Amino acid sequence: MKPISLFMSFLVAIVLATSYNIDAFTRNDFPEDFLFGAATSAYQWEGAADEEGRSPSVWDTTSHCYNESIGGDIACDGYNKYKEDVKLMADMGLEAFRFSISWSRLIPNGRGLINPKGLLFYKNLIKELRSHGIEPHVTLYHYDLPQSLEDEYGGWINRKIIEDFTAFADVCFREFGEDVKLWTTINEATIFAIAFYGQGRRFGHCTPPTNCSAGSSCMETYIAGHNILLAHASVSNLYKLKYKSKQRGSIGLSMFALGLSPYTNSKEDETATQRAKAFLFGWMLKPLVFGDYPDEMKRTLGSRLPVFSEEESEKVKGSADFIGIVHYITVYVTNRPSPSIFPSNTNEAFFADIGAYIISAGTSSPFDATPWGLEDVLEYLKQSYNNPPIYILENGRAMKHDSMLQDTPRVEYIQAYIGAVLNAIKNGSDTRGYFVWSMLDLYEIDGGYKLSYGMYYVNFSEPGLERSPKLSASWYTGFLNGTIDVASQDITTQLQSNFSGSSSL
């Protein structure tokens, strides 16, 4: 890659010196075993959709339908360019890399025979990461259910998914577990169930819009959520019984975590915020920590909320060694009718169940940096759910892809949120890692190739898909290498001395 110019280094310095009034901090202010990394997912990064034995997933099916594009057929071609990308990670000083395993690449029919070429790819990727001192953090399911299982029984609304997902996880633990110590079972469990089953807008399963009295739309959100918890618990139990004593890894569940704050100091808005927290946090966390759903959900949903048997409750309770947090934005919650920040096709039934309205906390955009919101989330989890170990598996700033290399808002965003994480740790939060979404420009769920979160620019218009470092890559490298003292007065000198003439990025 080409060296980062003095001009880019100077730009980063100016941004950091003037944008946020925060206390100075460095990488060394965090615990020594704290992991800083970056993230991708299989469908969004790998490409090679029909190569070497991979079969279609539900994401292949719907990406072509909804985005009227090639979807993730090629994406970043990480399948063929993984060595190049791992080299970029190593040059940055990345300590960990979060990625997912494509179920339909490893086991093309969803169950049964393993695809040897898919198996070899993941073994080689993990080996490459390890050889560069980068900790692999593996997500087993990132929305890409084999289409064959969706066609057979409807995916996550059918309990058959528990057995099939556990068998898939068993293969992953057996084949990769010696080198993988951090496993996330299911990505963004809450938003996955809300948006992709109740809403029926993505990933292969579509429920026609309907009202709660007549149809299944508002039922399937909670059925899918229930099966997600049972499948996670089944996989966790398998790992602890069969693999943990030898492999000594940890199993967690990931959830989408909006920052939630009352819009006013009125009692009504405070009550609405507590209901929102019960549905958006307690729905998954209370079973994982205490063994059952929140009382607010039981009262509101009645028979629409599945019930845990005593045996299921015991299996789910304590089944997460850590909680994976995906956080991008903070919102205000109000009891009064207000314009929602979410698109009109969002799961209206779910938010009607909450009985609250969600509005933006950003001054001009939902993507405005509101790092206090993440700090509040971590404090809330500490106080309400026994301070669980936490990895922030995704956090980042969307920008137009054509913004190219000068992503100064992303630099400001990442800096501010890392500072918020440090504050939370100082206040007692057991947060153990932070992953920027994303390592490089990807095929995105909303926005396709028009929006990106990457620290590396990918030129999707040319066959080689060349990677180029953005300002955010420059900043993160300096931070990880301990050469940037955030908010320091001599940051310009620091960056110039580090990146002037550098060939590492």
XYZ file of C-alpha atoms in Angstrom:
505
model
C 0.000 0.000 0.000
C 1.053 3.581 -0.529
C 2.448 5.535 2.446
C 0.143 7.915 4.278
C 1.128 11.412 3.387
C 2.153 14.153 5.745
C -0.940 16.037 4.655
C -3.249 13.234 5.831
C -1.386 12.974 9.129
C -1.714 16.704 9.643
C -5.450 16.525 8.884
C -5.937 13.841 11.513
C -4.026 15.936 14.012
C -6.180 18.998 13.389
C -9.373 16.951 13.753
C -8.327 15.471 17.066
C -7.020 18.694 18.500
C -10.209 20.658 17.871
C -13.236 18.357 17.816
C -13.840 16.995 21.320
C -13.124 18.270 24.748
C -12.091 15.001 26.388
C -9.479 13.865 28.826
C -6.254 12.588 27.325
C -5.881 8.818 27.115
C -3.714 6.237 25.399
C -3.938 2.518 24.718
C -1.959 2.006 27.912
C -4.793 3.451 30.004
C -6.835 0.335 29.239
C -6.278 -3.023 30.947
C -3.413 -4.967 29.400
C -5.689 -7.851 28.352
C -8.333 -5.549 26.854
C -8.783 -6.335 23.148
C -8.956 -3.684 20.451
C -10.024 -4.980 17.077
C -12.116 -4.529 13.972
C -14.971 -6.524 12.511
C -16.570 -7.933 9.376
C -19.078 -10.694 8.580
C -18.847 -13.551 6.089
C -21.455 -12.430 3.566
C -20.357 -8.811 3.657
C -16.630 -9.498 3.290
C -15.927 -12.865 1.673
C -17.731 -12.726 -1.680
C -17.030 -15.896 -3.709
C -20.726 -16.621 -3.326
C -20.820 -19.534 -5.748
C -17.216 -20.686 -5.504
C -15.773 -23.945 -4.194
C -18.881 -25.602 -2.857
C -20.690 -22.769 -1.118
C -24.486 -22.944 -1.450
C -26.935 -20.003 -1.284
C -27.963 -18.521 2.035
C -31.083 -16.510 2.690
C -28.941 -13.388 2.438
C -28.020 -14.251 -1.156
C -31.696 -14.586 -1.990
C -32.926 -11.324 -0.523
C -29.915 -9.120 -1.274
C -30.638 -9.492 -4.963
C -34.314 -8.848 -4.423
C -34.164 -5.820 -2.138
C -31.039 -4.084 -3.375
C -31.411 -4.876 -7.087
C -27.672 -5.392 -7.242
C -25.086 -8.117 -7.130
C -25.459 -8.163 -3.340
C -22.537 -9.895 -1.661
C -21.634 -12.068 -4.649
C -18.200 -10.451 -4.793
C -18.248 -8.066 -1.807
C -14.595 -7.369 -0.846
C -13.437 -10.762 -2.146
C -12.050 -11.514 1.289
C -12.243 -15.200 0.415
C -9.378 -14.717 -2.030
C -7.725 -11.649 -0.487
C -7.695 -12.676 3.184
C -3.905 -12.771 3.410
C -3.679 -9.217 2.129
C -6.310 -8.100 4.623
C -4.668 -9.856 7.550
C -1.401 -8.139 6.617
C -3.211 -4.781 6.814
C -4.551 -5.727 10.243
C -1.085 -6.676 11.449
C 0.407 -3.437 10.118
C -2.260 -1.510 12.031
C -1.413 -3.316 15.240
C -4.869 -4.880 15.424
C -5.137 -7.119 18.486
C -8.264 -9.028 17.442
C -10.418 -9.606 14.384
C -14.090 -10.435 14.522
C -15.494 -12.398 11.599
C -18.273 -14.917 11.024
C -18.358 -18.384 9.528
C -20.657 -18.896 6.565
C -22.850 -21.852 7.488
C -23.611 -22.531 3.807
C -19.906 -22.477 2.910
C -18.939 -24.915 5.638
C -22.012 -27.197 5.458
C -23.701 -26.397 2.131
C -26.923 -28.309 2.787
C -27.288 -26.912 6.291
C -26.647 -30.327 7.789
C -24.620 -33.350 6.852
C -21.484 -33.296 4.733
C -18.760 -30.714 5.365
C -17.383 -28.803 2.382
C -13.613 -29.501 2.535
C -12.701 -26.298 0.687
C -14.823 -24.182 3.001
C -13.250 -25.907 5.980
C -9.762 -25.243 4.615
C -10.528 -21.555 4.052
C -11.479 -20.962 7.684
C -8.552 -23.015 8.975
C -6.192 -20.962 6.815
C -7.770 -17.651 7.858
C -7.496 -18.507 11.540
C -3.919 -19.726 11.073
C -3.029 -16.496 9.256
C -4.496 -14.383 12.056
C -2.696 -16.385 14.738
C 0.627 -16.184 12.901
C 0.356 -12.382 13.059
C -0.590 -12.335 16.730
C -4.235 -11.437 16.074
C -6.933 -13.009 18.245
C -9.808 -14.474 16.193
C -13.267 -13.670 17.583
C -15.719 -15.879 15.707
C -19.443 -15.328 15.234
C -21.286 -18.499 14.292
C -24.394 -16.880 12.828
C -24.503 -13.494 11.125
C -27.863 -13.658 9.299
C -26.817 -16.158 6.604
C -29.020 -19.212 7.183
C -28.617 -21.848 4.449
C -31.509 -21.337 2.051
C -32.213 -25.068 2.147
C -33.190 -24.889 5.832
C -35.370 -21.827 5.253
C -37.137 -23.666 2.464
C -37.534 -26.808 4.556
C -39.012 -25.411 7.759
C -38.928 -21.592 7.912
C -35.681 -21.019 9.782
C -35.706 -19.493 13.247
C -39.465 -19.733 13.841
C -39.175 -23.528 13.928
C -37.567 -25.418 16.800
C -35.794 -27.655 14.314
C -33.281 -24.825 14.024
C -31.979 -25.630 17.517
C -30.724 -29.074 16.524
C -29.281 -27.945 13.190
C -27.551 -24.885 14.638
C -26.060 -26.978 17.452
C -24.713 -29.513 14.947
C -23.161 -26.684 12.896
C -21.572 -25.237 16.044
C -20.236 -28.681 16.958
C -18.334 -28.825 13.670
C -16.905 -25.339 14.267
C -15.786 -26.132 17.821
C -14.226 -29.416 16.750
C -12.392 -28.008 13.738
C -11.392 -24.518 14.917
C -11.662 -24.534 18.702
C -8.012 -25.119 19.456
C -7.240 -21.708 17.980
C -10.449 -19.797 18.792
C -11.095 -18.719 22.364
C -13.917 -16.237 21.803
C -17.198 -17.389 20.250
C -20.377 -15.404 19.670
C -23.321 -17.624 18.839
C -25.810 -15.271 17.150
C -25.316 -11.723 15.943
C -27.604 -8.924 17.169
C -30.179 -11.374 18.503
C -32.688 -8.660 19.374
C -32.713 -6.683 16.124
C -32.495 -9.922 14.143
C -35.772 -11.154 15.600
C -37.426 -7.721 15.475
C -36.521 -6.738 11.931
C -36.191 -10.007 10.120
C -39.110 -12.021 11.453
C -41.729 -9.639 12.762
C -40.901 -7.110 10.078
C -40.337 -9.712 7.387
C -38.155 -7.490 5.240
C -34.852 -9.322 4.924
C -32.980 -12.578 4.890
C -35.338 -15.063 3.321
C -38.321 -15.114 5.611
C -41.203 -12.825 4.751
C -44.386 -12.437 6.748
C -47.020 -10.254 5.072
C -47.825 -7.141 7.117
C -50.780 -7.863 9.338
C -52.336 -6.792 12.599
C -51.823 -8.659 15.838
C -55.377 -9.914 16.134
C -55.381 -11.667 12.782
C -51.904 -12.747 11.734
C -48.549 -14.111 12.737
C -46.342 -11.088 12.136
C -46.390 -9.870 15.716
C -46.088 -13.438 17.008
C -43.045 -14.486 15.000
C -40.817 -11.792 16.484
C -41.112 -13.418 19.895
C -41.100 -16.998 18.592
C -37.837 -16.322 16.761
C -36.396 -14.622 19.852
C -37.348 -17.612 21.997
C -35.701 -20.072 19.608
C -32.606 -17.880 19.424
C -32.214 -18.118 23.195
C -32.810 -21.876 23.212
C -30.369 -22.429 20.332
C -27.745 -20.270 22.038
C -28.196 -22.203 25.280
C -27.939 -25.524 23.443
C -24.674 -24.499 21.784
C -23.288 -23.117 25.054
C -24.174 -26.327 26.870
C -22.518 -28.393 24.132
C -19.325 -26.363 24.388
C -19.157 -26.583 28.159
C -19.772 -30.329 28.212
C -17.583 -31.348 25.278
C -14.919 -28.725 24.602
C -14.404 -26.081 27.285
C -12.151 -28.063 29.614
C -9.641 -28.587 26.807
C -10.097 -25.528 24.607
C -10.747 -23.079 27.465
C -12.764 -20.634 25.396
C -15.799 -18.457 26.110
C -19.290 -18.325 24.573
C -21.414 -15.192 24.286
C -24.579 -13.851 22.680
C -24.655 -10.569 20.776
C -27.435 -8.000 21.035
C -28.153 -4.678 19.374
C -27.989 -2.037 22.087
C -29.477 1.360 21.404
C -28.652 4.036 23.911
C -32.024 4.901 25.489
C -32.731 8.164 27.288
C -35.999 9.908 28.284
C -36.879 12.752 25.944
C -38.038 14.903 28.866
C -37.767 14.593 32.635
C -41.469 13.786 32.878
C -42.624 10.688 34.725
C -44.335 9.470 31.549
C -41.174 9.576 29.471
C -39.160 7.907 32.214
C -41.731 5.098 32.403
C -41.695 4.738 28.606
C -37.894 4.467 28.712
C -38.040 1.707 31.310
C -40.520 -0.207 29.127
C -38.191 0.219 26.157
C -35.283 -1.153 28.191
C -37.368 -4.156 29.239
C -38.142 -5.004 25.602
C -34.821 -4.054 24.002
C -32.466 -5.273 26.759
C -34.402 -7.443 29.178
C -35.967 -9.591 26.461
C -32.662 -11.414 25.962
C -30.651 -10.446 29.020
C -33.116 -11.318 31.759
C -33.417 -14.960 30.593
C -29.628 -15.193 30.207
C -28.953 -13.782 33.674
C -32.088 -14.627 35.689
C -33.849 -17.367 33.694
C -37.077 -15.707 32.512
C -38.579 -12.831 30.547
C -39.227 -9.401 32.105
C -42.562 -8.962 33.880
C -43.326 -5.958 31.642
C -43.208 -8.200 28.579
C -45.333 -10.877 30.196
C -48.021 -8.366 31.146
C -48.064 -6.708 27.743
C -47.812 -9.741 25.480
C -49.728 -12.394 27.383
C -50.006 -15.566 25.316
C -47.974 -14.058 22.466
C -44.813 -14.460 24.531
C -43.483 -18.045 24.566
C -42.959 -19.672 27.958
C -39.803 -21.390 29.171
C -40.185 -24.774 30.746
C -38.348 -25.191 34.034
C -35.657 -27.203 32.263
C -35.284 -24.617 29.487
C -35.038 -21.800 32.007
C -32.174 -23.552 33.779
C -30.331 -24.125 30.488
C -30.692 -20.524 29.312
C -29.785 -18.996 32.662
C -26.020 -18.545 32.870
C -25.441 -19.760 29.307
C -23.516 -16.634 28.233
C -19.938 -16.169 29.425
C -20.102 -12.651 28.010
C -22.510 -10.287 26.276
C -21.611 -8.909 22.879
C -22.824 -5.352 22.381
C -23.506 -3.797 18.988
C -23.924 -0.055 19.430
C -24.114 2.771 16.930
C -26.624 5.380 18.067
C -28.497 6.761 21.061
C -32.182 7.666 20.889
C -34.692 9.521 23.001
C -37.795 7.740 24.238
C -41.109 9.502 24.758
C -44.658 8.581 25.666
C -46.076 11.175 23.285
C -46.660 10.564 19.551
C -43.489 11.656 17.739
C -41.878 11.027 14.340
C -39.737 7.894 14.555
C -36.140 7.817 13.315
C -36.785 4.369 11.852
C -38.011 3.775 8.282
C -41.744 3.342 7.710
C -41.289 -0.391 7.111
C -39.866 -0.952 10.605
C -41.662 -3.445 12.833
C -44.452 -1.184 14.028
C -46.125 -3.956 16.031
C -43.046 -4.381 18.222
C -42.821 -0.692 19.057
C -46.564 -0.624 19.671
C -45.978 -3.381 22.209
C -43.384 -1.206 23.942
C -45.840 1.670 23.994
C -43.155 4.278 23.294
C -41.878 6.506 20.528
C -38.235 6.521 19.461
C -36.674 9.751 18.201
C -33.137 10.796 17.325
C -30.734 12.062 19.966
C -28.329 13.389 17.326
C -28.380 17.073 16.537
C -28.676 16.616 12.779
C -28.448 12.890 12.119
C -28.895 9.608 14.056
C -25.211 8.993 13.289
C -24.038 12.025 15.241
C -21.632 10.955 17.970
C -23.407 10.591 21.320
C -20.788 8.644 23.296
C -22.584 9.284 26.582
C -25.240 6.881 25.288
C -22.802 3.967 25.147
C -21.477 4.867 28.569
C -25.066 4.789 29.874
C -25.641 1.359 28.288
C -22.566 -0.081 29.993
C -23.573 1.441 33.338
C -27.117 0.078 32.985
C -25.859 -3.441 32.257
C -23.501 -3.229 35.207
C -26.248 -2.226 37.614
C -29.159 -4.272 36.257
C -27.545 -7.511 35.055
C -24.780 -8.295 37.547
C -22.025 -6.521 35.591
C -21.505 -9.177 32.909
C -18.281 -9.368 30.890
C -18.868 -7.324 27.731
C -17.271 -7.108 24.319
C -18.360 -4.196 22.133
C -18.463 -6.159 18.904
C -19.519 -3.329 16.592
C -19.261 0.429 16.811
C -18.685 2.777 13.906
C -19.804 5.641 11.735
C -21.550 5.339 8.354
C -20.530 7.696 5.562
C -21.098 7.826 1.837
C -18.712 5.483 0.136
C -17.543 8.170 -2.253
C -16.250 10.233 0.670
C -13.049 8.330 -0.008
C -10.134 8.745 2.381
C -10.943 11.886 4.357
C -13.365 10.357 6.879
C -12.869 12.919 9.626
C -16.356 12.384 11.164
C -15.466 8.714 11.607
C -12.203 9.616 13.333
C -14.077 11.896 15.724
C -16.702 9.234 16.338
C -14.295 6.382 17.114
C -12.173 8.562 19.366
C -15.188 9.735 21.355
C -16.617 6.247 21.848
C -13.321 4.730 22.921
C -13.122 7.503 25.497
C -16.616 6.604 26.693
C -15.597 2.947 27.051
C -12.607 3.964 29.165
C -14.878 6.041 31.402
C -17.187 3.063 31.866
C -14.270 0.795 32.784
C -13.044 3.321 35.336
C -16.565 3.257 36.816
C -16.441 -0.517 37.218
C -17.849 -1.915 33.967
C -16.388 -5.316 33.065
C -15.903 -4.362 29.414
C -13.136 -6.412 27.844
C -12.929 -5.442 24.189
C -13.856 -2.927 21.500
C -14.230 -3.681 17.784
C -14.592 -1.012 15.109
C -17.162 -1.768 12.435
C -15.659 -2.180 10.018
C -12.113 -3.098 9.103
C -12.738 -2.098 5.486
C -15.629 -1.063 3.277
C -18.154 -3.885 2.996
C -21.442 -4.752 1.382
C -23.814 -3.188 3.923
C -27.293 -4.365 4.946
C -28.854 -0.967 4.335
C -27.093 0.961 1.630
C -25.323 -1.821 -0.234
C -22.121 -0.274 -1.573
C -23.304 3.336 -1.294
C -22.692 3.609 2.459
C -19.609 2.362 4.233
C -18.106 2.101 7.693
C -14.624 0.966 6.688
C -11.290 2.254 7.913
C -9.926 1.087 4.569
C -11.462 2.276 1.321
C -12.265 -0.501 -1.155
C -12.499 0.488 -4.796
C -15.512 -1.581 -5.818
C -15.419 -0.222 -9.373
C -12.160 -1.918 -10.325
C -11.489 -5.670 -10.563
C -8.615 -5.696 -8.068
C -10.742 -4.155 -5.293
C -7.727 -2.144 -4.140
C -7.614 -1.239 -0.429
C -6.490 2.250 0.613
C -6.149 3.582 4.181
C -8.478 6.324 5.350
C -7.765 8.855 8.072
C -9.494 6.535 10.521
C -6.970 3.780 9.755
C -4.178 6.263 10.398
C -5.644 7.299 13.737
C -6.464 3.760 14.920
C -2.954 2.591 14.029
C -1.362 5.332 16.078
C -3.679 4.662 18.982
C -3.075 0.893 18.959
C 0.672 1.391 18.739
C 0.595 3.668 21.756
C 1.927 6.669 19.870
C -1.208 8.816 20.057
C -2.110 10.479 23.312
C -5.687 11.531 22.651
C -6.287 15.246 23.282
C -2.580 15.798 23.762
C -1.297 19.192 22.693
C 1.597 17.695 20.726
C -0.501 15.238 18.718
C 0.532 16.848 15.421
C 4.166 16.057 16.143
C 3.267 12.533 17.261
C 1.399 11.694 14.079
C 3.932 13.295 11.791
C 6.772 11.350 13.368
C 4.846 8.090 13.140
C 3.363 8.281 9.689
C 5.722 10.475 7.726
C 7.165 8.235 5.067
C 5.561 5.168 6.606
C 5.075 2.186 4.357
C 3.120 0.132 6.872
C -0.252 1.522 5.763
